């Protein structure tokens, strides 16, 4: 009986350590992904070949690379309200396409837009419930001029 109890405890400890290791690995993957997004956004902003587009509403600018990748550079947006997130949209005509969510931060906030931004399109930001939305809640709090 004692050997069985020790084996059971060892199995539980091994399972707990496995779950903990898996959680750490997942956290590391998320951190690496976020760092890569930040690097990509910074590269777009720093590239002399990128185009700067003014915002029709909000404070900041949209920077679009020659390949269509884009970064929103927002001033003093602040954190999204509790239970909510900021969501970017690429708008072609009357068709808004989800382009990623972000929590926002104080000061300068640089966000890599998911998807390519083409000539004539607009990038907008709305406040949505945590997790994002399929259609934007209007009006947007940030909107670019057409690219």
mmCIF file with all atom_site columns, C-alpha atoms in Angstrom:
data_model
loop_
_atom_site.group_PDB
_atom_site.id
_atom_site.type_symbol
_atom_site.label_atom_id
_atom_site.label_alt_id
_atom_site.label_comp_id
_atom_site.label_asym_id
_atom_site.label_entity_id
_atom_site.label_seq_id
_atom_site.pdbx_PDB_ins_code
_atom_site.Cartn_x
_atom_site.Cartn_y
_atom_site.Cartn_z
_atom_site.occupancy
_atom_site.B_iso_or_equiv
_atom_site.pdbx_formal_charge
_atom_site.auth_seq_id
_atom_site.auth_comp_id
_atom_site.auth_asym_id
_atom_site.auth_atom_id
_atom_site.pdbx_PDB_model_num
ATOM 1   C CA . UNK A 1 1   ? 0.000   0.000  0.000   1.00 0.00 ? 1   UNK A CA 1
ATOM 2   C CA . UNK A 1 2   ? 2.789   2.469  0.802   1.00 0.00 ? 2   UNK A CA 1
ATOM 3   C CA . UNK A 1 3   ? 4.464   1.850  -2.537  1.00 0.00 ? 3   UNK A CA 1
ATOM 4   C CA . UNK A 1 4   ? 1.149   2.425  -4.328  1.00 0.00 ? 4   UNK A CA 1
ATOM 5   C CA . UNK A 1 5   ? 0.627   5.722  -2.474  1.00 0.00 ? 5   UNK A CA 1
ATOM 6   C CA . UNK A 1 6   ? 4.145   6.899  -3.336  1.00 0.00 ? 6   UNK A CA 1
ATOM 7   C CA . UNK A 1 7   ? 3.596   5.968  -6.986  1.00 0.00 ? 7   UNK A CA 1
ATOM 8   C CA . UNK A 1 8   ? 0.282   7.869  -7.045  1.00 0.00 ? 8   UNK A CA 1
ATOM 9   C CA . UNK A 1 9   ? 1.890   10.963 -5.521  1.00 0.00 ? 9   UNK A CA 1
ATOM 10  C CA . UNK A 1 10  ? 4.774   10.739 -8.006  1.00 0.00 ? 10  UNK A CA 1
ATOM 11  C CA . UNK A 1 11  ? 2.294   10.476 -10.893 1.00 0.00 ? 11  UNK A CA 1
ATOM 12  C CA . UNK A 1 12  ? 0.386   13.551 -9.686  1.00 0.00 ? 12  UNK A CA 1
ATOM 13  C CA . UNK A 1 13  ? 3.631   15.504 -9.285  1.00 0.00 ? 13  UNK A CA 1
ATOM 14  C CA . UNK A 1 14  ? 4.787   14.455 -12.768 1.00 0.00 ? 14  UNK A CA 1
ATOM 15  C CA . UNK A 1 15  ? 1.431   15.486 -14.248 1.00 0.00 ? 15  UNK A CA 1
ATOM 16  C CA . UNK A 1 16  ? 1.527   18.849 -12.467 1.00 0.00 ? 16  UNK A CA 1
ATOM 17  C CA . UNK A 1 17  ? 5.089   19.498 -13.660 1.00 0.00 ? 17  UNK A CA 1
ATOM 18  C CA . UNK A 1 18  ? 4.098   18.560 -17.214 1.00 0.00 ? 18  UNK A CA 1
ATOM 19  C CA . UNK A 1 19  ? 1.139   20.954 -17.167 1.00 0.00 ? 19  UNK A CA 1
ATOM 20  C CA . UNK A 1 20  ? 3.297   23.717 -15.682 1.00 0.00 ? 20  UNK A CA 1
ATOM 21  C CA . UNK A 1 21  ? 5.983   23.185 -18.347 1.00 0.00 ? 21  UNK A CA 1
ATOM 22  C CA . UNK A 1 22  ? 3.366   23.267 -21.090 1.00 0.00 ? 22  UNK A CA 1
ATOM 23  C CA . UNK A 1 23  ? 1.963   26.519 -19.694 1.00 0.00 ? 23  UNK A CA 1
ATOM 24  C CA . UNK A 1 24  ? 5.430   28.086 -19.630 1.00 0.00 ? 24  UNK A CA 1
ATOM 25  C CA . UNK A 1 25  ? 6.039   27.000 -23.216 1.00 0.00 ? 25  UNK A CA 1
ATOM 26  C CA . UNK A 1 26  ? 2.732   28.536 -24.325 1.00 0.00 ? 26  UNK A CA 1
ATOM 27  C CA . UNK A 1 27  ? 3.531   31.800 -22.521 1.00 0.00 ? 27  UNK A CA 1
ATOM 28  C CA . UNK A 1 28  ? 6.948   31.897 -24.191 1.00 0.00 ? 28  UNK A CA 1
ATOM 29  C CA . UNK A 1 29  ? 5.384   31.328 -27.632 1.00 0.00 ? 29  UNK A CA 1
ATOM 30  C CA . UNK A 1 30  ? 2.941   34.197 -27.027 1.00 0.00 ? 30  UNK A CA 1
ATOM 31  C CA . UNK A 1 31  ? 5.768   36.474 -25.907 1.00 0.00 ? 31  UNK A CA 1
ATOM 32  C CA . UNK A 1 32  ? 7.848   35.609 -28.970 1.00 0.00 ? 32  UNK A CA 1
ATOM 33  C CA . UNK A 1 33  ? 4.877   36.264 -31.257 1.00 0.00 ? 33  UNK A CA 1
ATOM 34  C CA . UNK A 1 34  ? 4.191   39.650 -29.636 1.00 0.00 ? 34  UNK A CA 1
ATOM 35  C CA . UNK A 1 35  ? 7.864   40.605 -29.933 1.00 0.00 ? 35  UNK A CA 1
ATOM 36  C CA . UNK A 1 36  ? 7.893   39.660 -33.625 1.00 0.00 ? 36  UNK A CA 1
ATOM 37  C CA . UNK A 1 37  ? 4.767   41.791 -34.249 1.00 0.00 ? 37  UNK A CA 1
ATOM 38  C CA . UNK A 1 38  ? 6.420   44.748 -32.495 1.00 0.00 ? 38  UNK A CA 1
ATOM 39  C CA . UNK A 1 39  ? 9.591   44.328 -34.563 1.00 0.00 ? 39  UNK A CA 1
ATOM 40  C CA . UNK A 1 40  ? 7.609   44.154 -37.795 1.00 0.00 ? 40  UNK A CA 1
ATOM 41  C CA . UNK A 1 41  ? 5.611   47.273 -36.889 1.00 0.00 ? 41  UNK A CA 1
ATOM 42  C CA . UNK A 1 42  ? 8.792   49.155 -35.952 1.00 0.00 ? 42  UNK A CA 1
ATOM 43  C CA . UNK A 1 43  ? 10.426  48.132 -39.251 1.00 0.00 ? 43  UNK A CA 1
ATOM 44  C CA . UNK A 1 44  ? 7.446   49.478 -41.220 1.00 0.00 ? 44  UNK A CA 1
ATOM 45  C CA . UNK A 1 45  ? 7.532   52.775 -39.301 1.00 0.00 ? 45  UNK A CA 1
ATOM 46  C CA . UNK A 1 46  ? 11.322  53.131 -39.733 1.00 0.00 ? 46  UNK A CA 1
ATOM 47  C CA . UNK A 1 47  ? 11.384  52.229 -43.449 1.00 0.00 ? 47  UNK A CA 1
ATOM 48  C CA . UNK A 1 48  ? 12.010  55.316 -45.584 1.00 0.00 ? 48  UNK A CA 1
ATOM 49  C CA . UNK A 1 49  ? 9.974   53.725 -48.366 1.00 0.00 ? 49  UNK A CA 1
ATOM 50  C CA . UNK A 1 50  ? 6.850   53.583 -46.198 1.00 0.00 ? 50  UNK A CA 1
ATOM 51  C CA . UNK A 1 51  ? 4.049   56.049 -46.726 1.00 0.00 ? 51  UNK A CA 1
ATOM 52  C CA . UNK A 1 52  ? 2.504   58.088 -43.907 1.00 0.00 ? 52  UNK A CA 1
ATOM 53  C CA . UNK A 1 53  ? -1.263  58.598 -44.012 1.00 0.00 ? 53  UNK A CA 1
ATOM 54  C CA . UNK A 1 54  ? -2.950  61.166 -41.781 1.00 0.00 ? 54  UNK A CA 1
ATOM 55  C CA . UNK A 1 55  ? -5.825  60.241 -39.520 1.00 0.00 ? 55  UNK A CA 1
ATOM 56  C CA . UNK A 1 56  ? -9.246  61.749 -40.221 1.00 0.00 ? 56  UNK A CA 1
ATOM 57  C CA . UNK A 1 57  ? -10.094 61.124 -36.551 1.00 0.00 ? 57  UNK A CA 1
ATOM 58  C CA . UNK A 1 58  ? -7.900  60.267 -33.588 1.00 0.00 ? 58  UNK A CA 1
ATOM 59  C CA . UNK A 1 59  ? -4.322  61.260 -32.805 1.00 0.00 ? 59  UNK A CA 1
ATOM 60  C CA . UNK A 1 60  ? -1.449  59.659 -34.668 1.00 0.00 ? 60  UNK A CA 1
ATOM 61  C CA . UNK A 1 61  ? -0.862  58.289 -38.140 1.00 0.00 ? 61  UNK A CA 1
ATOM 62  C CA . UNK A 1 62  ? -1.041  55.193 -40.306 1.00 0.00 ? 62  UNK A CA 1
ATOM 63  C CA . UNK A 1 63  ? 2.233   54.025 -41.854 1.00 0.00 ? 63  UNK A CA 1
ATOM 64  C CA . UNK A 1 64  ? 1.944   51.753 -44.896 1.00 0.00 ? 64  UNK A CA 1
ATOM 65  C CA . UNK A 1 65  ? 4.904   49.823 -46.288 1.00 0.00 ? 65  UNK A CA 1
ATOM 66  C CA . UNK A 1 66  ? 5.515   49.254 -49.991 1.00 0.00 ? 66  UNK A CA 1
ATOM 67  C CA . UNK A 1 67  ? 4.207   45.678 -49.569 1.00 0.00 ? 67  UNK A CA 1
ATOM 68  C CA . UNK A 1 68  ? 0.877   46.838 -48.050 1.00 0.00 ? 68  UNK A CA 1
ATOM 69  C CA . UNK A 1 69  ? 1.745   45.919 -44.452 1.00 0.00 ? 69  UNK A CA 1
ATOM 70  C CA . UNK A 1 70  ? 0.700   48.724 -42.127 1.00 0.00 ? 70  UNK A CA 1
ATOM 71  C CA . UNK A 1 71  ? 1.210   49.985 -38.597 1.00 0.00 ? 71  UNK A CA 1
ATOM 72  C CA . UNK A 1 72  ? -0.984  52.359 -36.648 1.00 0.00 ? 72  UNK A CA 1
ATOM 73  C CA . UNK A 1 73  ? 0.990   54.831 -34.551 1.00 0.00 ? 73  UNK A CA 1
ATOM 74  C CA . UNK A 1 74  ? -1.426  56.222 -31.972 1.00 0.00 ? 74  UNK A CA 1
ATOM 75  C CA . UNK A 1 75  ? -0.802  58.986 -29.438 1.00 0.00 ? 75  UNK A CA 1
ATOM 76  C CA . UNK A 1 76  ? -2.398  58.840 -25.975 1.00 0.00 ? 76  UNK A CA 1
ATOM 77  C CA . UNK A 1 77  ? -5.081  56.281 -26.843 1.00 0.00 ? 77  UNK A CA 1
ATOM 78  C CA . UNK A 1 78  ? -4.845  54.777 -23.366 1.00 0.00 ? 78  UNK A CA 1
ATOM 79  C CA . UNK A 1 79  ? -5.918  51.319 -22.272 1.00 0.00 ? 79  UNK A CA 1
ATOM 80  C CA . UNK A 1 80  ? -9.209  49.889 -23.465 1.00 0.00 ? 80  UNK A CA 1
ATOM 81  C CA . UNK A 1 81  ? -11.993 49.975 -20.836 1.00 0.00 ? 81  UNK A CA 1
ATOM 82  C CA . UNK A 1 82  ? -12.363 46.910 -18.590 1.00 0.00 ? 82  UNK A CA 1
ATOM 83  C CA . UNK A 1 83  ? -13.922 43.990 -20.442 1.00 0.00 ? 83  UNK A CA 1
ATOM 84  C CA . UNK A 1 84  ? -13.221 45.627 -23.809 1.00 0.00 ? 84  UNK A CA 1
ATOM 85  C CA . UNK A 1 85  ? -10.497 45.757 -26.440 1.00 0.00 ? 85  UNK A CA 1
ATOM 86  C CA . UNK A 1 86  ? -9.551  47.985 -29.319 1.00 0.00 ? 86  UNK A CA 1
ATOM 87  C CA . UNK A 1 87  ? -10.151 46.392 -32.699 1.00 0.00 ? 87  UNK A CA 1
ATOM 88  C CA . UNK A 1 88  ? -8.657  47.527 -35.993 1.00 0.00 ? 88  UNK A CA 1
ATOM 89  C CA . UNK A 1 89  ? -10.531 47.260 -39.288 1.00 0.00 ? 89  UNK A CA 1
ATOM 90  C CA . UNK A 1 90  ? -9.478  47.552 -42.919 1.00 0.00 ? 90  UNK A CA 1
ATOM 91  C CA . UNK A 1 91  ? -12.380 49.120 -44.745 1.00 0.00 ? 91  UNK A CA 1
ATOM 92  C CA . UNK A 1 92  ? -12.714 48.639 -48.485 1.00 0.00 ? 92  UNK A CA 1
ATOM 93  C CA . UNK A 1 93  ? -15.815 50.480 -49.654 1.00 0.00 ? 93  UNK A CA 1
ATOM 94  C CA . UNK A 1 94  ? -18.594 49.458 -47.258 1.00 0.00 ? 94  UNK A CA 1
ATOM 95  C CA . UNK A 1 95  ? -16.874 46.202 -46.260 1.00 0.00 ? 95  UNK A CA 1
ATOM 96  C CA . UNK A 1 96  ? -15.016 46.262 -42.904 1.00 0.00 ? 96  UNK A CA 1
ATOM 97  C CA . UNK A 1 97  ? -12.504 43.430 -42.466 1.00 0.00 ? 97  UNK A CA 1
ATOM 98  C CA . UNK A 1 98  ? -11.267 42.614 -38.921 1.00 0.00 ? 98  UNK A CA 1
ATOM 99  C CA . UNK A 1 99  ? -7.558  43.498 -38.671 1.00 0.00 ? 99  UNK A CA 1
ATOM 100 C CA . UNK A 1 100 ? -6.621  42.510 -35.109 1.00 0.00 ? 100 UNK A CA 1
ATOM 101 C CA . UNK A 1 101 ? -7.231  43.508 -31.517 1.00 0.00 ? 101 UNK A CA 1
ATOM 102 C CA . UNK A 1 102 ? -4.989  45.258 -29.019 1.00 0.00 ? 102 UNK A CA 1
ATOM 103 C CA . UNK A 1 103 ? -5.271  46.473 -25.408 1.00 0.00 ? 103 UNK A CA 1
ATOM 104 C CA . UNK A 1 104 ? -3.932  50.000 -25.969 1.00 0.00 ? 104 UNK A CA 1
ATOM 105 C CA . UNK A 1 105 ? -1.478  51.766 -23.730 1.00 0.00 ? 105 UNK A CA 1
ATOM 106 C CA . UNK A 1 106 ? -0.598  55.191 -22.423 1.00 0.00 ? 106 UNK A CA 1
ATOM 107 C CA . UNK A 1 107 ? 1.693   57.394 -24.502 1.00 0.00 ? 107 UNK A CA 1
ATOM 108 C CA . UNK A 1 108 ? 2.760   56.054 -27.883 1.00 0.00 ? 108 UNK A CA 1
ATOM 109 C CA . UNK A 1 109 ? 1.057   52.857 -29.068 1.00 0.00 ? 109 UNK A CA 1
ATOM 110 C CA . UNK A 1 110 ? 2.272   51.102 -32.233 1.00 0.00 ? 110 UNK A CA 1
ATOM 111 C CA . UNK A 1 111 ? 0.003   48.361 -33.578 1.00 0.00 ? 111 UNK A CA 1
ATOM 112 C CA . UNK A 1 112 ? 0.712   46.071 -36.547 1.00 0.00 ? 112 UNK A CA 1
ATOM 113 C CA . UNK A 1 113 ? -2.437  45.869 -38.673 1.00 0.00 ? 113 UNK A CA 1
ATOM 114 C CA . UNK A 1 114 ? -3.371  42.276 -39.597 1.00 0.00 ? 114 UNK A CA 1
ATOM 115 C CA . UNK A 1 115 ? -3.674  42.085 -43.385 1.00 0.00 ? 115 UNK A CA 1
ATOM 116 C CA . UNK A 1 116 ? -2.542  44.250 -46.259 1.00 0.00 ? 116 UNK A CA 1
ATOM 117 C CA . UNK A 1 117 ? -3.857  47.760 -46.822 1.00 0.00 ? 117 UNK A CA 1
ATOM 118 C CA . UNK A 1 118 ? -4.439  48.686 -50.463 1.00 0.00 ? 118 UNK A CA 1
ATOM 119 C CA . UNK A 1 119 ? -4.901  51.958 -52.306 1.00 0.00 ? 119 UNK A CA 1
ATOM 120 C CA . UNK A 1 120 ? -8.163  53.685 -51.351 1.00 0.00 ? 120 UNK A CA 1
ATOM 121 C CA . UNK A 1 121 ? -8.758  51.637 -48.194 1.00 0.00 ? 121 UNK A CA 1
ATOM 122 C CA . UNK A 1 122 ? -9.224  53.092 -44.720 1.00 0.00 ? 122 UNK A CA 1
ATOM 123 C CA . UNK A 1 123 ? -7.980  51.700 -41.415 1.00 0.00 ? 123 UNK A CA 1
ATOM 124 C CA . UNK A 1 124 ? -10.239 52.339 -38.425 1.00 0.00 ? 124 UNK A CA 1
ATOM 125 C CA . UNK A 1 125 ? -10.308 51.407 -34.734 1.00 0.00 ? 125 UNK A CA 1
ATOM 126 C CA . UNK A 1 126 ? -13.380 50.685 -32.620 1.00 0.00 ? 126 UNK A CA 1
ATOM 127 C CA . UNK A 1 127 ? -13.941 49.665 -29.008 1.00 0.00 ? 127 UNK A CA 1
ATOM 128 C CA . UNK A 1 128 ? -15.355 46.149 -28.810 1.00 0.00 ? 128 UNK A CA 1
ATOM 129 C CA . UNK A 1 129 ? -16.092 43.613 -26.092 1.00 0.00 ? 129 UNK A CA 1
ATOM 130 C CA . UNK A 1 130 ? -13.061 41.515 -25.098 1.00 0.00 ? 130 UNK A CA 1
ATOM 131 C CA . UNK A 1 131 ? -12.242 39.050 -27.847 1.00 0.00 ? 131 UNK A CA 1
ATOM 132 C CA . UNK A 1 132 ? -13.325 41.330 -30.698 1.00 0.00 ? 132 UNK A CA 1
ATOM 133 C CA . UNK A 1 133 ? -16.335 41.433 -32.986 1.00 0.00 ? 133 UNK A CA 1
ATOM 134 C CA . UNK A 1 134 ? -17.398 40.331 -36.472 1.00 0.00 ? 134 UNK A CA 1
ATOM 135 C CA . UNK A 1 135 ? -18.733 43.793 -37.344 1.00 0.00 ? 135 UNK A CA 1
ATOM 136 C CA . UNK A 1 136 ? -17.544 47.134 -35.980 1.00 0.00 ? 136 UNK A CA 1
ATOM 137 C CA . UNK A 1 137 ? -19.388 49.133 -33.346 1.00 0.00 ? 137 UNK A CA 1
ATOM 138 C CA . UNK A 1 138 ? -19.778 52.561 -34.883 1.00 0.00 ? 138 UNK A CA 1
ATOM 139 C CA . UNK A 1 139 ? -18.592 55.253 -34.871 1.00 0.00 ? 139 UNK A CA 1
ATOM 140 C CA . UNK A 1 140 ? -14.883 54.417 -34.922 1.00 0.00 ? 140 UNK A CA 1
ATOM 141 C CA . UNK A 1 141 ? -12.667 56.265 -32.454 1.00 0.00 ? 141 UNK A CA 1
ATOM 142 C CA . UNK A 1 142 ? -9.792  56.335 -34.950 1.00 0.00 ? 142 UNK A CA 1
ATOM 143 C CA . UNK A 1 143 ? -9.992  56.402 -38.757 1.00 0.00 ? 143 UNK A CA 1
ATOM 144 C CA . UNK A 1 144 ? -7.353  57.069 -41.369 1.00 0.00 ? 144 UNK A CA 1
ATOM 145 C CA . UNK A 1 145 ? -7.726  59.066 -44.508 1.00 0.00 ? 145 UNK A CA 1
ATOM 146 C CA . UNK A 1 146 ? -7.925  56.783 -47.567 1.00 0.00 ? 146 UNK A CA 1
ATOM 147 C CA . UNK A 1 147 ? -4.549  55.213 -48.382 1.00 0.00 ? 147 UNK A CA 1
#
